[in-house]
Amino acid sequence: MFTFFKSQKDKELHLDNIPKHIGIIMDGNGRWAKKRMQPRVMGHKAGMDALQKVTIEASNLGVKVLTVYAFSTENWSRPQDEVKFIMNLPVEFFDKYVPELDKNNVRVQMIGDSSRLPKETFDAMTRALEKTKHNSGLVLNFALNYGGRAEITDAVKSLAQDVLEAKVNPGDITEDMIADRLMTNHLPYLYRDPDLVIRTSGEIRTSNFLPWQTAYSELYFTDIMWPDFDEAALKEAISEYNKRHRRFGGV
Ligand code: FPP
């Protein structure tokens, strides 16, 4: 058991139980920009800065995996210019943010259907993955063109194929066999499922984000818009998580 006493305010926060895997639905970029009379994309730009700060803080606190919802399979329906801007973020991410993450021993990984990503987006993400692949610290796991139901559907297809080829008996299918076919199967077994999911901007839903993996996650909703979410807000969320008693269906 340990507590961080970095500032007076921290003394009031209980941070002795750090969630190993945190999922974040980074919402509110557009509204943040609109409030400042700026184009929506400026919110995404500011959202990148917030993500960098939060990733470094999470790493310092001992979080092992941070899965962030960067682009959902439904986000393609946004105005073309905005989609183009978001798809270009990984290029900026690689040049401006990856060097500092690398210094902090952060490993970048990705889940989602990468086959539909523009080539530059895919290449920039691949470079980030490649550059940080030997790092042993926090895994910053981008959900990019990710959809939870599609992920489960693919797992079912893969199992159905194995049944067809008589490799698996339907009666022998286990939860682990499904989990092993999900996109999070690259994560260490103990950290595959988020302990805590944070959604910013006051929306109270999970929007197809890791539906299987979040079955037992603690959910934390805050009115803070994503670009304003900072180190203190992260600690506040962890402090709230610490107050909850996770029973996994037991007593
Ligand atoms: C939701 O806000 C945010 C997004 C769809 C994009 C978030 C992405 C980042 C912060 C950076 C991702 C980085 C990389 C490298 C891919 P919104 O636009 O839905 O906000 P609104 O609800 O206020 O309109």
PDB file of C-alpha atoms and ligand atoms in Angstrom:
ATOM      1  CA  MET A   1       0.000   0.000   0.000  1.00  0.00           C
ATOM      2  CA  PHE A   2       1.338   3.398  -0.909  1.00  0.00           C
ATOM      3  CA  THR A   3      -0.105   6.851  -1.301  1.00  0.00           C
ATOM      4  CA  PHE A   4       1.249   9.756  -3.303  1.00  0.00           C
ATOM      5  CA  PHE A   5       1.743  12.972  -1.348  1.00  0.00           C
ATOM      6  CA  LYS A   6       2.896  15.239  -4.142  1.00  0.00           C
ATOM      7  CA  SER A   7       0.688  18.162  -3.188  1.00  0.00           C
ATOM      8  CA  GLN A   8      -1.725  19.197  -0.481  1.00  0.00           C
ATOM      9  CA  LYS A   9      -4.654  18.215  -2.696  1.00  0.00           C
ATOM     10  CA  ASP A  10      -3.226  14.747  -3.293  1.00  0.00           C
ATOM     11  CA  LYS A  11      -3.383  14.091   0.433  1.00  0.00           C
ATOM     12  CA  GLU A  12      -7.156  13.993   0.104  1.00  0.00           C
ATOM     13  CA  LEU A  13      -7.026  11.536  -2.780  1.00  0.00           C
ATOM     14  CA  HIS A  14      -6.737   7.808  -2.262  1.00  0.00           C
ATOM     15  CA  LEU A  15      -4.424   6.542  -4.957  1.00  0.00           C
ATOM     16  CA  ASP A  16      -3.235   3.348  -3.327  1.00  0.00           C
ATOM     17  CA  ASN A  17      -5.024   1.060  -5.775  1.00  0.00           C
ATOM     18  CA  ILE A  18      -3.978   2.042  -9.271  1.00  0.00           C
ATOM     19  CA  PRO A  19      -6.111   0.485 -12.031  1.00  0.00           C
ATOM     20  CA  LYS A  20      -3.848  -1.606 -14.255  1.00  0.00           C
ATOM     21  CA  HIS A  21      -5.842  -0.957 -17.425  1.00  0.00           C
ATOM     22  CA  ILE A  22      -7.764   2.267 -18.023  1.00  0.00           C
ATOM     23  CA  GLY A  23      -9.994   2.811 -21.045  1.00  0.00           C
ATOM     24  CA  ILE A  24     -10.796   6.367 -22.087  1.00  0.00           C
ATOM     25  CA  ILE A  25     -13.589   7.597 -24.333  1.00  0.00           C
ATOM     26  CA  MET A  26     -12.137  10.989 -25.235  1.00  0.00           C
ATOM     27  CA  ASP A  27     -15.294  12.968 -25.907  1.00  0.00           C
ATOM     28  CA  GLY A  28     -16.110  16.666 -26.168  1.00  0.00           C
ATOM     29  CA  ASN A  29     -13.377  17.940 -28.494  1.00  0.00           C
ATOM     30  CA  GLY A  30     -15.879  19.547 -30.868  1.00  0.00           C
ATOM     31  CA  ARG A  31     -17.847  21.280 -28.110  1.00  0.00           C
ATOM     32  CA  TRP A  32     -14.627  22.469 -26.471  1.00  0.00           C
ATOM     33  CA  ALA A  33     -13.616  24.167 -29.741  1.00  0.00           C
ATOM     34  CA  LYS A  34     -17.088  25.567 -30.429  1.00  0.00           C
ATOM     35  CA  LYS A  35     -17.127  27.222 -27.013  1.00  0.00           C
ATOM     36  CA  ARG A  36     -13.909  28.998 -28.025  1.00  0.00           C
ATOM     37  CA  MET A  37     -15.321  29.973 -31.448  1.00  0.00           C
ATOM     38  CA  GLN A  38     -12.758  27.699 -33.098  1.00  0.00           C
ATOM     39  CA  PRO A  39     -13.269  25.035 -35.773  1.00  0.00           C
ATOM     40  CA  ARG A  40     -14.034  21.565 -34.375  1.00  0.00           C
ATOM     41  CA  VAL A  41     -10.682  20.220 -35.515  1.00  0.00           C
ATOM     42  CA  MET A  42      -8.898  22.567 -33.093  1.00  0.00           C
ATOM     43  CA  GLY A  43     -10.563  20.527 -30.361  1.00  0.00           C
ATOM     44  CA  HIS A  44      -8.945  17.376 -31.725  1.00  0.00           C
ATOM     45  CA  LYS A  45      -5.584  19.151 -31.799  1.00  0.00           C
ATOM     46  CA  ALA A  46      -5.992  20.177 -28.160  1.00  0.00           C
ATOM     47  CA  GLY A  47      -7.176  16.630 -27.457  1.00  0.00           C
ATOM     48  CA  MET A  48      -3.796  15.312 -28.574  1.00  0.00           C
ATOM     49  CA  ASP A  49      -2.041  17.511 -26.004  1.00  0.00           C
ATOM     50  CA  ALA A  50      -4.411  16.254 -23.314  1.00  0.00           C
ATOM     51  CA  LEU A  51      -3.710  12.673 -24.337  1.00  0.00           C
ATOM     52  CA  GLN A  52       0.035  13.212 -24.081  1.00  0.00           C
ATOM     53  CA  LYS A  53      -0.201  14.688 -20.575  1.00  0.00           C
ATOM     54  CA  VAL A  54      -2.566  11.991 -19.359  1.00  0.00           C
ATOM     55  CA  THR A  55      -0.430   9.192 -20.834  1.00  0.00           C
ATOM     56  CA  ILE A  56       2.730  10.406 -19.068  1.00  0.00           C
ATOM     57  CA  GLU A  57       0.870  10.844 -15.790  1.00  0.00           C
ATOM     58  CA  ALA A  58      -0.720   7.392 -16.080  1.00  0.00           C
ATOM     59  CA  SER A  59       2.704   5.952 -16.751  1.00  0.00           C
ATOM     60  CA  ASN A  60       4.152   7.718 -13.679  1.00  0.00           C
ATOM     61  CA  LEU A  61       1.323   6.382 -11.529  1.00  0.00           C
ATOM     62  CA  GLY A  62       1.995   2.794 -12.604  1.00  0.00           C
ATOM     63  CA  VAL A  63      -0.900   2.177 -15.006  1.00  0.00           C
ATOM     64  CA  LYS A  64       0.030  -0.678 -17.364  1.00  0.00           C
ATOM     65  CA  VAL A  65      -2.394  -0.165 -20.264  1.00  0.00           C
ATOM     66  CA  LEU A  66      -4.262   2.894 -21.494  1.00  0.00           C
ATOM     67  CA  THR A  67      -6.742   2.118 -24.277  1.00  0.00           C
ATOM     68  CA  VAL A  68      -8.039   5.286 -25.907  1.00  0.00           C
ATOM     69  CA  TYR A  69     -10.996   5.531 -28.285  1.00  0.00           C
ATOM     70  CA  ALA A  70      -9.498   7.664 -31.063  1.00  0.00           C
ATOM     71  CA  PHE A  71     -11.847   6.807 -33.934  1.00  0.00           C
ATOM     72  CA  SER A  72     -14.872   4.528 -34.021  1.00  0.00           C
ATOM     73  CA  THR A  73     -16.236   2.646 -37.029  1.00  0.00           C
ATOM     74  CA  GLU A  74     -19.186   5.081 -36.859  1.00  0.00           C
ATOM     75  CA  ASN A  75     -16.949   8.192 -37.071  1.00  0.00           C
ATOM     76  CA  TRP A  76     -16.588   7.870 -40.879  1.00  0.00           C
ATOM     77  CA  SER A  77     -20.000   9.562 -41.162  1.00  0.00           C
ATOM     78  CA  ARG A  78     -18.510  12.864 -39.936  1.00  0.00           C
ATOM     79  CA  PRO A  79     -17.835  15.671 -42.440  1.00  0.00           C
ATOM     80  CA  GLN A  80     -15.079  14.589 -44.814  1.00  0.00           C
ATOM     81  CA  ASP A  81     -12.742  17.406 -43.783  1.00  0.00           C
ATOM     82  CA  GLU A  82     -12.962  16.402 -40.136  1.00  0.00           C
ATOM     83  CA  VAL A  83     -12.337  12.725 -40.934  1.00  0.00           C
ATOM     84  CA  LYS A  84      -9.343  13.766 -43.019  1.00  0.00           C
ATOM     85  CA  PHE A  85      -8.013  15.866 -40.151  1.00  0.00           C
ATOM     86  CA  ILE A  86      -8.391  13.067 -37.607  1.00  0.00           C
ATOM     87  CA  MET A  87      -6.773  10.587 -40.013  1.00  0.00           C
ATOM     88  CA  ASN A  88      -3.824  12.935 -40.271  1.00  0.00           C
ATOM     89  CA  LEU A  89      -3.349  13.103 -36.481  1.00  0.00           C
ATOM     90  CA  PRO A  90      -1.170   9.978 -36.343  1.00  0.00           C
ATOM     91  CA  VAL A  91       1.358  11.695 -38.643  1.00  0.00           C
ATOM     92  CA  GLU A  92       1.596  14.627 -36.228  1.00  0.00           C
ATOM     93  CA  PHE A  93       1.478  12.196 -33.333  1.00  0.00           C
ATOM     94  CA  PHE A  94       4.542  10.377 -34.612  1.00  0.00           C
ATOM     95  CA  ASP A  95       6.614  13.534 -35.189  1.00  0.00           C
ATOM     96  CA  LYS A  96       5.597  15.590 -32.168  1.00  0.00           C
ATOM     97  CA  TYR A  97       4.553  13.189 -29.403  1.00  0.00           C
ATOM     98  CA  VAL A  98       6.186   9.777 -29.904  1.00  0.00           C
ATOM     99  CA  PRO A  99       9.759  10.910 -29.019  1.00  0.00           C
ATOM    100  CA  GLU A 100       8.688  11.956 -25.502  1.00  0.00           C
ATOM    101  CA  LEU A 101       6.577   8.816 -25.074  1.00  0.00           C
ATOM    102  CA  ASP A 102       9.537   6.740 -26.166  1.00  0.00           C
ATOM    103  CA  LYS A 103      11.727   8.454 -23.544  1.00  0.00           C
ATOM    104  CA  ASN A 104       9.106   7.504 -20.966  1.00  0.00           C
ATOM    105  CA  ASN A 105       9.337   3.826 -21.982  1.00  0.00           C
ATOM    106  CA  VAL A 106       5.768   3.906 -23.394  1.00  0.00           C
ATOM    107  CA  ARG A 107       4.870   1.300 -25.991  1.00  0.00           C
ATOM    108  CA  VAL A 108       2.321   2.261 -28.650  1.00  0.00           C
ATOM    109  CA  GLN A 109      -0.095  -0.381 -29.877  1.00  0.00           C
ATOM    110  CA  MET A 110      -3.308  -0.353 -31.856  1.00  0.00           C
ATOM    111  CA  ILE A 111      -6.644  -2.158 -32.157  1.00  0.00           C
ATOM    112  CA  GLY A 112      -9.306  -1.728 -34.823  1.00  0.00           C
ATOM    113  CA  ASP A 113      -9.743  -2.469 -38.502  1.00  0.00           C
ATOM    114  CA  SER A 114      -6.588  -0.995 -39.954  1.00  0.00           C
ATOM    115  CA  SER A 115      -7.439  -2.174 -43.502  1.00  0.00           C
ATOM    116  CA  ARG A 116      -9.676   0.877 -44.059  1.00  0.00           C
ATOM    117  CA  LEU A 117      -7.177   3.464 -42.812  1.00  0.00           C
ATOM    118  CA  PRO A 118      -5.577   5.808 -45.360  1.00  0.00           C
ATOM    119  CA  LYS A 119      -2.040   4.693 -46.188  1.00  0.00           C
ATOM    120  CA  GLU A 120      -0.347   7.692 -44.456  1.00  0.00           C
ATOM    121  CA  THR A 121      -2.366   7.025 -41.286  1.00  0.00           C
ATOM    122  CA  PHE A 122      -1.507   3.352 -41.284  1.00  0.00           C
ATOM    123  CA  ASP A 123       2.162   4.053 -42.024  1.00  0.00           C
ATOM    124  CA  ALA A 124       2.472   6.640 -39.234  1.00  0.00           C
ATOM    125  CA  MET A 125       0.878   4.294 -36.711  1.00  0.00           C
ATOM    126  CA  THR A 126       3.083   1.424 -37.887  1.00  0.00           C
ATOM    127  CA  ARG A 127       6.162   3.604 -37.397  1.00  0.00           C
ATOM    128  CA  ALA A 128       5.030   4.491 -33.859  1.00  0.00           C
ATOM    129  CA  LEU A 129       4.454   0.806 -33.067  1.00  0.00           C
ATOM    130  CA  GLU A 130       7.808  -0.122 -34.540  1.00  0.00           C
ATOM    131  CA  LYS A 131       9.773   2.638 -32.784  1.00  0.00           C
ATOM    132  CA  THR A 132       8.385   1.775 -29.355  1.00  0.00           C
ATOM    133  CA  LYS A 133       8.113  -2.007 -29.640  1.00  0.00           C
ATOM    134  CA  HIS A 134      11.000  -2.681 -27.242  1.00  0.00           C
ATOM    135  CA  ASN A 135       9.619  -0.426 -24.498  1.00  0.00           C
ATOM    136  CA  SER A 136       8.439  -2.227 -21.395  1.00  0.00           C
ATOM    137  CA  GLY A 137       6.402   0.498 -19.704  1.00  0.00           C
ATOM    138  CA  LEU A 138       2.811   1.599 -20.183  1.00  0.00           C
ATOM    139  CA  VAL A 139       1.066   0.398 -23.337  1.00  0.00           C
ATOM    140  CA  LEU A 140      -0.763   3.223 -25.086  1.00  0.00           C
ATOM    141  CA  ASN A 141      -3.317   1.258 -27.047  1.00  0.00           C
ATOM    142  CA  PHE A 142      -5.122   3.238 -29.747  1.00  0.00           C
ATOM    143  CA  ALA A 143      -8.602   2.092 -30.746  1.00  0.00           C
ATOM    144  CA  LEU A 144      -8.586   3.366 -34.311  1.00  0.00           C
ATOM    145  CA  ASN A 145     -11.442   2.470 -36.640  1.00  0.00           C
ATOM    146  CA  TYR A 146     -12.593   0.248 -33.813  1.00  0.00           C
ATOM    147  CA  GLY A 147     -16.096  -1.126 -33.219  1.00  0.00           C
ATOM    148  CA  GLY A 148     -16.858  -3.552 -30.420  1.00  0.00           C
ATOM    149  CA  ARG A 149     -19.679  -5.486 -32.096  1.00  0.00           C
ATOM    150  CA  ALA A 150     -17.590  -5.951 -35.246  1.00  0.00           C
ATOM    151  CA  GLU A 151     -14.771  -7.256 -33.041  1.00  0.00           C
ATOM    152  CA  ILE A 152     -17.058  -9.847 -31.420  1.00  0.00           C
ATOM    153  CA  THR A 153     -18.544 -10.762 -34.810  1.00  0.00           C
ATOM    154  CA  ASP A 154     -15.042 -11.489 -36.147  1.00  0.00           C
ATOM    155  CA  ALA A 155     -14.294 -13.654 -33.114  1.00  0.00           C
ATOM    156  CA  VAL A 156     -17.510 -15.612 -33.739  1.00  0.00           C
ATOM    157  CA  LYS A 157     -16.594 -16.058 -37.414  1.00  0.00           C
ATOM    158  CA  SER A 158     -13.190 -17.390 -36.466  1.00  0.00           C
ATOM    159  CA  LEU A 159     -14.703 -19.871 -33.996  1.00  0.00           C
ATOM    160  CA  ALA A 160     -17.343 -20.928 -36.531  1.00  0.00           C
ATOM    161  CA  GLN A 161     -14.565 -21.642 -39.012  1.00  0.00           C
ATOM    162  CA  ASP A 162     -12.781 -23.807 -36.444  1.00  0.00           C
ATOM    163  CA  VAL A 163     -16.033 -25.680 -35.782  1.00  0.00           C
ATOM    164  CA  LEU A 164     -16.493 -26.188 -39.535  1.00  0.00           C
ATOM    165  CA  GLU A 165     -13.006 -27.630 -39.770  1.00  0.00           C
ATOM    166  CA  ALA A 166     -13.772 -29.876 -36.782  1.00  0.00           C
ATOM    167  CA  LYS A 167     -10.988 -28.269 -34.728  1.00  0.00           C
ATOM    168  CA  VAL A 168     -13.441 -27.181 -32.038  1.00  0.00           C
ATOM    169  CA  ASN A 169     -16.525 -28.828 -30.628  1.00  0.00           C
ATOM    170  CA  PRO A 170     -19.290 -26.183 -30.077  1.00  0.00           C
ATOM    171  CA  GLY A 171     -19.933 -27.546 -26.608  1.00  0.00           C
ATOM    172  CA  ASP A 172     -16.298 -26.940 -25.658  1.00  0.00           C
ATOM    173  CA  ILE A 173     -16.271 -23.203 -26.484  1.00  0.00           C
ATOM    174  CA  THR A 174     -15.146 -21.199 -23.451  1.00  0.00           C
ATOM    175  CA  GLU A 175     -15.040 -17.484 -22.599  1.00  0.00           C
ATOM    176  CA  ASP A 176     -11.248 -17.602 -22.864  1.00  0.00           C
ATOM    177  CA  MET A 177     -11.492 -18.937 -26.422  1.00  0.00           C
ATOM    178  CA  ILE A 178     -13.596 -15.903 -27.338  1.00  0.00           C
ATOM    179  CA  ALA A 179     -11.289 -13.473 -25.478  1.00  0.00           C
ATOM    180  CA  ASP A 180      -8.302 -15.006 -27.295  1.00  0.00           C
ATOM    181  CA  ARG A 181      -9.904 -14.029 -30.612  1.00  0.00           C
ATOM    182  CA  LEU A 182     -10.564 -10.402 -29.660  1.00  0.00           C
ATOM    183  CA  MET A 183      -8.267  -7.574 -30.717  1.00  0.00           C
ATOM    184  CA  THR A 184      -7.034  -7.135 -27.151  1.00  0.00           C
ATOM    185  CA  ASN A 185      -5.360 -10.549 -27.339  1.00  0.00           C
ATOM    186  CA  HIS A 186      -2.000  -8.802 -27.815  1.00  0.00           C
ATOM    187  CA  LEU A 187      -2.176  -7.423 -24.272  1.00  0.00           C
ATOM    188  CA  PRO A 188      -0.766  -9.331 -21.290  1.00  0.00           C
ATOM    189  CA  TYR A 189      -3.486 -11.728 -20.083  1.00  0.00           C
ATOM    190  CA  LEU A 190      -3.838 -10.010 -16.694  1.00  0.00           C
ATOM    191  CA  TYR A 191      -4.358  -6.565 -18.210  1.00  0.00           C
ATOM    192  CA  ARG A 192      -6.641  -7.320 -21.126  1.00  0.00           C
ATOM    193  CA  ASP A 193      -9.801  -5.952 -19.551  1.00  0.00           C
ATOM    194  CA  PRO A 194     -10.049  -2.329 -18.368  1.00  0.00           C
ATOM    195  CA  ASP A 195     -10.470  -1.957 -14.615  1.00  0.00           C
ATOM    196  CA  LEU A 196     -11.742   1.554 -15.138  1.00  0.00           C
ATOM    197  CA  VAL A 197     -13.388   3.295 -18.107  1.00  0.00           C
ATOM    198  CA  ILE A 198     -13.485   7.084 -18.175  1.00  0.00           C
ATOM    199  CA  ARG A 199     -15.783   9.030 -20.491  1.00  0.00           C
ATOM    200  CA  THR A 200     -15.488  12.793 -20.673  1.00  0.00           C
ATOM    201  CA  SER A 201     -17.963  15.508 -21.739  1.00  0.00           C
ATOM    202  CA  GLY A 202     -20.997  14.431 -19.732  1.00  0.00           C
ATOM    203  CA  GLU A 203     -22.252  11.715 -22.097  1.00  0.00           C
ATOM    204  CA  ILE A 204     -23.310   8.632 -20.153  1.00  0.00           C
ATOM    205  CA  ARG A 205     -22.887   5.684 -22.497  1.00  0.00           C
ATOM    206  CA  THR A 206     -20.072   3.457 -23.726  1.00  0.00           C
ATOM    207  CA  SER A 207     -20.706   3.622 -27.511  1.00  0.00           C
ATOM    208  CA  ASN A 208     -19.443   0.244 -28.699  1.00  0.00           C
ATOM    209  CA  PHE A 209     -16.133   0.624 -26.809  1.00  0.00           C
ATOM    210  CA  LEU A 210     -14.742  -2.766 -25.715  1.00  0.00           C
ATOM    211  CA  PRO A 211     -18.189  -4.263 -24.906  1.00  0.00           C
ATOM    212  CA  TRP A 212     -16.773  -7.702 -24.019  1.00  0.00           C
ATOM    213  CA  GLN A 213     -13.737  -6.430 -22.105  1.00  0.00           C
ATOM    214  CA  THR A 214     -15.658  -3.889 -20.001  1.00  0.00           C
ATOM    215  CA  ALA A 215     -18.215  -6.339 -18.595  1.00  0.00           C
ATOM    216  CA  TYR A 216     -16.804  -5.799 -15.076  1.00  0.00           C
ATOM    217  CA  SER A 217     -15.132  -2.393 -15.489  1.00  0.00           C
ATOM    218  CA  GLU A 218     -15.885   0.484 -13.164  1.00  0.00           C
ATOM    219  CA  LEU A 219     -17.404   3.310 -15.207  1.00  0.00           C
ATOM    220  CA  TYR A 220     -16.539   6.931 -14.490  1.00  0.00           C
ATOM    221  CA  PHE A 221     -18.282   9.822 -16.224  1.00  0.00           C
ATOM    222  CA  THR A 222     -17.164  13.417 -15.949  1.00  0.00           C
ATOM    223  CA  ASP A 223     -18.481  16.672 -17.423  1.00  0.00           C
ATOM    224  CA  ILE A 224     -14.934  17.798 -18.266  1.00  0.00           C
ATOM    225  CA  MET A 225     -14.404  18.139 -22.039  1.00  0.00           C
ATOM    226  CA  TRP A 226     -11.530  15.937 -23.217  1.00  0.00           C
ATOM    227  CA  PRO A 227      -9.068  18.783 -24.072  1.00  0.00           C
ATOM    228  CA  ASP A 228      -9.437  20.027 -20.468  1.00  0.00           C
ATOM    229  CA  PHE A 229      -8.885  16.594 -18.931  1.00  0.00           C
ATOM    230  CA  ASP A 230      -5.490  16.732 -17.220  1.00  0.00           C
ATOM    231  CA  GLU A 231      -3.286  15.036 -14.628  1.00  0.00           C
ATOM    232  CA  ALA A 232      -5.479  16.214 -11.750  1.00  0.00           C
ATOM    233  CA  ALA A 233      -8.622  14.945 -13.479  1.00  0.00           C
ATOM    234  CA  LEU A 234      -6.990  11.549 -13.994  1.00  0.00           C
ATOM    235  CA  LYS A 235      -6.081  11.343 -10.310  1.00  0.00           C
ATOM    236  CA  GLU A 236      -9.626  12.338  -9.388  1.00  0.00           C
ATOM    237  CA  ALA A 237     -10.975   9.468 -11.511  1.00  0.00           C
ATOM    238  CA  ILE A 238      -8.546   7.009  -9.898  1.00  0.00           C
ATOM    239  CA  SER A 239      -9.485   8.293  -6.465  1.00  0.00           C
ATOM    240  CA  GLU A 240     -13.165   7.631  -7.245  1.00  0.00           C
ATOM    241  CA  TYR A 241     -12.208   4.160  -8.497  1.00  0.00           C
ATOM    242  CA  ASN A 242     -10.454   3.555  -5.181  1.00  0.00           C
ATOM    243  CA  LYS A 243     -13.670   4.278  -3.307  1.00  0.00           C
ATOM    244  CA  ARG A 244     -15.515   1.575  -5.175  1.00  0.00           C
ATOM    245  CA  HIS A 245     -15.441  -2.000  -4.052  1.00  0.00           C
ATOM    246  CA  ARG A 246     -15.137  -4.371  -6.986  1.00  0.00           C
ATOM    247  CA  ARG A 247     -16.756  -7.707  -6.239  1.00  0.00           C
ATOM    248  CA  PHE A 248     -16.906  -9.342  -9.707  1.00  0.00           C
ATOM    249  CA  GLY A 249     -20.370 -10.687  -8.878  1.00  0.00           C
ATOM    250  CA  GLY A 250     -19.229 -12.093  -5.515  1.00  0.00           C
ATOM    251  CA  VAL A 251     -20.059 -10.723  -2.064  1.00  0.00           C
TER     252      VAL A 251
HETATM  253  C1  FPP B   1     -14.541  12.899 -29.782  1.00  0.00           C
HETATM  254  O1  FPP B   1     -14.880  14.265 -29.654  1.00  0.00           O
HETATM  255  C2  FPP B   1     -13.136  12.743 -30.219  1.00  0.00           C
HETATM  256  C3  FPP B   1     -12.714  12.127 -31.358  1.00  0.00           C
HETATM  257  C4  FPP B   1     -13.630  11.489 -32.317  1.00  0.00           C
HETATM  258  C5  FPP B   1     -11.276  12.048 -31.730  1.00  0.00           C
HETATM  259  C6  FPP B   1     -10.327  11.966 -30.584  1.00  0.00           C
HETATM  260  C7  FPP B   1      -8.937  11.768 -31.023  1.00  0.00           C
HETATM  261  C8  FPP B   1      -7.867  12.329 -30.383  1.00  0.00           C
HETATM  262  C9  FPP B   1      -7.990  13.164 -29.188  1.00  0.00           C
HETATM  263  C10 FPP B   1      -6.462  12.065 -30.831  1.00  0.00           C
HETATM  264  C11 FPP B   1      -6.224  10.762 -31.462  1.00  0.00           C
HETATM  265  C12 FPP B   1      -4.793  10.591 -31.753  1.00  0.00           C
HETATM  266  C13 FPP B   1      -4.293   9.764 -32.693  1.00  0.00           C
HETATM  267  C14 FPP B   1      -2.831   9.676 -32.827  1.00  0.00           C
HETATM  268  C15 FPP B   1      -5.143   8.948 -33.579  1.00  0.00           C
HETATM  269  P1  FPP B   1     -16.096  14.823 -30.503  1.00  0.00           P
HETATM  270  O2  FPP B   1     -15.584  15.355 -31.783  1.00  0.00           O
HETATM  271  O3  FPP B   1     -17.140  13.760 -30.641  1.00  0.00           O
HETATM  272  O4  FPP B   1     -16.615  15.995 -29.602  1.00  0.00           O
HETATM  273  P2  FPP B   1     -18.123  16.518 -29.523  1.00  0.00           P
HETATM  274  O5  FPP B   1     -18.943  15.398 -28.939  1.00  0.00           O
HETATM  275  O6  FPP B   1     -18.044  17.694 -28.631  1.00  0.00           O
HETATM  276  O7  FPP B   1     -18.552  16.856 -30.921  1.00  0.00           O
END
